[in-house]
mmCIF file of C-alpha atoms in Angstrom:
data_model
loop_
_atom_site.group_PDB
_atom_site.id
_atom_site.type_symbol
_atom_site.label_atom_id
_atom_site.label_comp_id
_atom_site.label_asym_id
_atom_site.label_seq_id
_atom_site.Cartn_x
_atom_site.Cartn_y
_atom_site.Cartn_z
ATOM 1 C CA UNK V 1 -66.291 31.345 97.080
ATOM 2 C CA UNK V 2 -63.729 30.255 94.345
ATOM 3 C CA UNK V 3 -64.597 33.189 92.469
ATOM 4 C CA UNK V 4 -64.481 35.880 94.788
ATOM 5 C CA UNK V 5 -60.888 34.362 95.720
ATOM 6 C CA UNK V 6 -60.054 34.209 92.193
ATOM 7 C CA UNK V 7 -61.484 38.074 91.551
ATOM 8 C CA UNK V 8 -59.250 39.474 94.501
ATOM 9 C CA UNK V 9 -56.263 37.393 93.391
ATOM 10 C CA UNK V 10 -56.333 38.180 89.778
ATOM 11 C CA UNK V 11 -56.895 34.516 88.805
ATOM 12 C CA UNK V 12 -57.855 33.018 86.219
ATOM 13 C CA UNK V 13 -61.588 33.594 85.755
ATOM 14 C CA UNK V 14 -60.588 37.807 86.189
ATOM 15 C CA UNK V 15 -58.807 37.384 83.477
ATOM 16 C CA UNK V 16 -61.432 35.709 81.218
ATOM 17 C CA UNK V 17 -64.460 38.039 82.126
ATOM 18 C CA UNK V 18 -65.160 41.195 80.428
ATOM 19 C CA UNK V 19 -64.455 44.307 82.589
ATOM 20 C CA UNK V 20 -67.660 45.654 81.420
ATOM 21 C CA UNK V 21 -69.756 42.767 82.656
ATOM 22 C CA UNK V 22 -68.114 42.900 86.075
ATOM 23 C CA UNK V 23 -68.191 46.832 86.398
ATOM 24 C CA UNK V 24 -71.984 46.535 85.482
ATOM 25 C CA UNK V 25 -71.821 43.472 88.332
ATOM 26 C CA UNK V 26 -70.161 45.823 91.028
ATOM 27 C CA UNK V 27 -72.616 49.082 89.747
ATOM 28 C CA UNK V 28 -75.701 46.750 90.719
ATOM 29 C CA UNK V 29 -73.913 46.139 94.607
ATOM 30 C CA UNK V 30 -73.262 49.285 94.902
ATOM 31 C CA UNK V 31 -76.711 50.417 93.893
ATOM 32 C CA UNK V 32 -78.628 48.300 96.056
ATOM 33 C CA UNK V 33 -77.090 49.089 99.110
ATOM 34 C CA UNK V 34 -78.597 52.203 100.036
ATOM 35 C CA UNK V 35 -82.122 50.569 99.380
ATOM 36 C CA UNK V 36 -80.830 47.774 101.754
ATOM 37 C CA UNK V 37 -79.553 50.529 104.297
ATOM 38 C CA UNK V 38 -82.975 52.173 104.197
ATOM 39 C CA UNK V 39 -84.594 49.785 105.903
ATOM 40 C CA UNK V 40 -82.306 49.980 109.021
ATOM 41 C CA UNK V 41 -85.224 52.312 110.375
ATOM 42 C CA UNK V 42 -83.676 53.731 113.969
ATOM 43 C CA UNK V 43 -80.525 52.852 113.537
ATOM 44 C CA UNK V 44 -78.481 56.294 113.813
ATOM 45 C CA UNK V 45 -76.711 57.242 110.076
ATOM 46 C CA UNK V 46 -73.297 57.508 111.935
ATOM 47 C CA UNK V 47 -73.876 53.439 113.040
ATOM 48 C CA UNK V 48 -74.935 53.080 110.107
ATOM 49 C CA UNK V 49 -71.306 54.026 108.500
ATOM 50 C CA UNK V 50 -69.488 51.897 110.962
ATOM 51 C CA UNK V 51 -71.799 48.571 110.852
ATOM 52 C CA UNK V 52 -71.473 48.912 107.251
ATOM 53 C CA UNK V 53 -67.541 49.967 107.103
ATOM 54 C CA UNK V 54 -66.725 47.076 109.961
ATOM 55 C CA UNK V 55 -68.666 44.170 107.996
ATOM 56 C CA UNK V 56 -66.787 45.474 104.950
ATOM 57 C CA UNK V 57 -63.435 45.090 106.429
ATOM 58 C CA UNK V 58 -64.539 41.783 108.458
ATOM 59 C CA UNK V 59 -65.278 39.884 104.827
ATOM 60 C CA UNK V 60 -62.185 40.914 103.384
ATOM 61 C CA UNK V 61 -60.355 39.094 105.819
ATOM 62 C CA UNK V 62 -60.493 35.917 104.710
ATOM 63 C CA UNK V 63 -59.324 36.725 101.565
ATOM 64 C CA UNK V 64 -55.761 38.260 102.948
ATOM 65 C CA UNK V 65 -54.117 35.448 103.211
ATOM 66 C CA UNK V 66 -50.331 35.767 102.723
ATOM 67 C CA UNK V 67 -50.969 39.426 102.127
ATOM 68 C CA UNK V 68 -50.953 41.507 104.597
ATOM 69 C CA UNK V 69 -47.484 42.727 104.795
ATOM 70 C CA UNK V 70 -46.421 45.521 107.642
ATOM 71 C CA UNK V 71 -44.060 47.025 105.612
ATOM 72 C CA UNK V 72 -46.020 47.543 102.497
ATOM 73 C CA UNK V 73 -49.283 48.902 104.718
ATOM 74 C CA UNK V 74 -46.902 51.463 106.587
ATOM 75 C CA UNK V 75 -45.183 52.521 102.697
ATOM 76 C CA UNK V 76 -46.502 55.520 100.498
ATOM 77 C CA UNK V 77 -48.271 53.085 98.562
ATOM 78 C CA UNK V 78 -50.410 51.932 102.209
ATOM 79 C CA UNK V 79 -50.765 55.898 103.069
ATOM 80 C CA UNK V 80 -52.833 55.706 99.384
ATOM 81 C CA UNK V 81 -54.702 53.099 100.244
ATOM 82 C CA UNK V 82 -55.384 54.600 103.688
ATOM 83 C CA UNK V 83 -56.294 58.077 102.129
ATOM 84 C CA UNK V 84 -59.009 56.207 99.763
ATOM 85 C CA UNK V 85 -60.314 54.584 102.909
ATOM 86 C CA UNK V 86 -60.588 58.274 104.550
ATOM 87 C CA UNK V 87 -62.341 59.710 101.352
ATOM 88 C CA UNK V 88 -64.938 56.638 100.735
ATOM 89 C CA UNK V 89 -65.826 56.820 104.975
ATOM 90 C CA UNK V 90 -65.877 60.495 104.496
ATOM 91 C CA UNK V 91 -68.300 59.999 101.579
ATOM 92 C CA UNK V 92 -70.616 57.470 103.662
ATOM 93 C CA UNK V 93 -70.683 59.420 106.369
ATOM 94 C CA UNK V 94 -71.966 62.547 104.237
ATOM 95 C CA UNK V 95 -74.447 60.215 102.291
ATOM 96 C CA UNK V 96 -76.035 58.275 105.428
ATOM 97 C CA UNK V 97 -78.609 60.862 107.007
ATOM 98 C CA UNK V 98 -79.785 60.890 103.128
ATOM 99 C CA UNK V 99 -80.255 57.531 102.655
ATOM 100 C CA UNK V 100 -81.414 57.308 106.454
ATOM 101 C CA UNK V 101 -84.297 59.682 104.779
ATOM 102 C CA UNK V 102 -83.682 62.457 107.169
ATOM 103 C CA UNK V 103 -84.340 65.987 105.559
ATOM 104 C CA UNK V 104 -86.592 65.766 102.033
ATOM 105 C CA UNK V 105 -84.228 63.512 100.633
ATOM 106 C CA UNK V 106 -85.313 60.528 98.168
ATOM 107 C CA UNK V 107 -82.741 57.646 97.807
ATOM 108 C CA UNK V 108 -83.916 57.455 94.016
ATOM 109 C CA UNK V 109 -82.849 61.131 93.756
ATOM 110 C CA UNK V 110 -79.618 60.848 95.824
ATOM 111 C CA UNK V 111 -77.946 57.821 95.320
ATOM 112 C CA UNK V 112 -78.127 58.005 91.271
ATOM 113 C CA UNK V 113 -76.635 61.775 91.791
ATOM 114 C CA UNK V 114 -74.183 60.885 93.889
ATOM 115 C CA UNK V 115 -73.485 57.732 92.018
ATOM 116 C CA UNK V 116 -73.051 60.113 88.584
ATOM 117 C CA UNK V 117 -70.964 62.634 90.252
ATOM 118 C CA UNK V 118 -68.286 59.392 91.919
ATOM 119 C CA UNK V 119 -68.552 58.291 88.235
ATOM 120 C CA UNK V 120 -67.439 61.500 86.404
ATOM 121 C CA UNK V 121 -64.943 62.769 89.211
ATOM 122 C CA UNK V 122 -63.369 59.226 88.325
ATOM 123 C CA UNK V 123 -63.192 59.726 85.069
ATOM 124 C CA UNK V 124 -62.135 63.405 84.980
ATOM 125 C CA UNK V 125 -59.490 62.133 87.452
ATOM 126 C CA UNK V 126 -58.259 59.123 85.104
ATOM 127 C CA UNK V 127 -58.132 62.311 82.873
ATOM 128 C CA UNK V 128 -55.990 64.947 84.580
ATOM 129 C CA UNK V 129 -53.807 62.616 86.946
ATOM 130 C CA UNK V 130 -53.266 59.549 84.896
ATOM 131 C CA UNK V 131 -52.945 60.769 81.368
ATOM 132 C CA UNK V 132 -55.651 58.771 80.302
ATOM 133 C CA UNK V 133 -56.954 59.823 77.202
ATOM 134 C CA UNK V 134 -60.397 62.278 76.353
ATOM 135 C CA UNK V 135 -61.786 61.096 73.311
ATOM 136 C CA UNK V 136 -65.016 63.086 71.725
ATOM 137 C CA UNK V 137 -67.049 59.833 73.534
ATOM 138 C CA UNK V 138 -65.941 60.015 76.659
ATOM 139 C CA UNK V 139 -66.508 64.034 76.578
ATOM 140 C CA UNK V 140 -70.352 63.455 75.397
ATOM 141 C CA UNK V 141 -70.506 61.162 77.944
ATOM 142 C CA UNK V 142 -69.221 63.591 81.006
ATOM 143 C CA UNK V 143 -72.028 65.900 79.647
ATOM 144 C CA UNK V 144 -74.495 63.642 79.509
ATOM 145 C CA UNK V 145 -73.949 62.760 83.356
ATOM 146 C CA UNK V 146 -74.069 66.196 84.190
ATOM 147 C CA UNK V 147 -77.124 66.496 82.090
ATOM 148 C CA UNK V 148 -78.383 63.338 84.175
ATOM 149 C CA UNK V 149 -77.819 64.838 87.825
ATOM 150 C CA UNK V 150 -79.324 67.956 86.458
ATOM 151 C CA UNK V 151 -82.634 65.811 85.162
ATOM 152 C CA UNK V 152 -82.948 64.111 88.355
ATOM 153 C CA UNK V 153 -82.321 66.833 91.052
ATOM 154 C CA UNK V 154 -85.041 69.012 88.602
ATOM 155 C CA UNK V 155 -88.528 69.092 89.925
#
């Protein structure tokens, strides 16, 4: 529990772990959740969303302590943070019925495309609205994920 307090809060122990490590951390949560999710059998993908969205929310809480602030939630910077909620619920509720295997889909097909193309609209967003920089590396590598989505959607 330390260290999740300590991760939110920008402690200590944040500061002293590699971002690599913890990205590669937070890539294996957020991979195993749909495989988690599959197994909610009748469960309707919409419920899904919110179950999933409300236990979210619910575990933060404990962890806001002496930081929720009206003022700063109702600011430009809040209406951000509110957008990003809209777009990642927006998101779930577009990836559920997959993941809920209605249609043909395949959760090892979907998730690792949809997983690639989050990755490289990050990235080319870091790129266009942040000035961060697009070395030859970074280029190869948004080529190689399209090459990826294109390897794993093939048949």
């Amino acid at each position: 529990m330390r260290y999740i307090h300590d991760a939110l809060h920008g402690g200590e122990i944040m500061k002293n772990t590699s971002a690599l490590f913890l990205a590669i951390v937070a890539g294996l949560f957020w991979g195993t959740w749909p495989l988690v999710m599959k197994q909610c059998g009748a469960i309707p993908p919409i419920t899904r969303v919110f179950i999933m969205s409300f236990a979210s929310g619910l575990l933060c809480v404990p962890f806001m302590k002496n930081q929720a602030n009206i003022a700063l939630l109702l600011s430009i910077t809040g209406g951000f943070a509110l957008l990003a909620g809209v777009l990642n619920i927006a998101g779930h509720i577009i990836f559920q019925p997959l993941v809920a295997g209605l249609g043909e889909a395949e959760v090892s097909i979907v998730m690792p495309i949809a997983g690639v193309v989050a990755i490289s609209t990050t990235a080319l967003g870091g790129i266009l609205f942040y000035g961060e920089s697009l070395s030859p590396k970074k280029a190869v590598g948004l080529i190689g994920a399209a090459v990826v989505v294109w390897l794993i959607s093939s048949k």
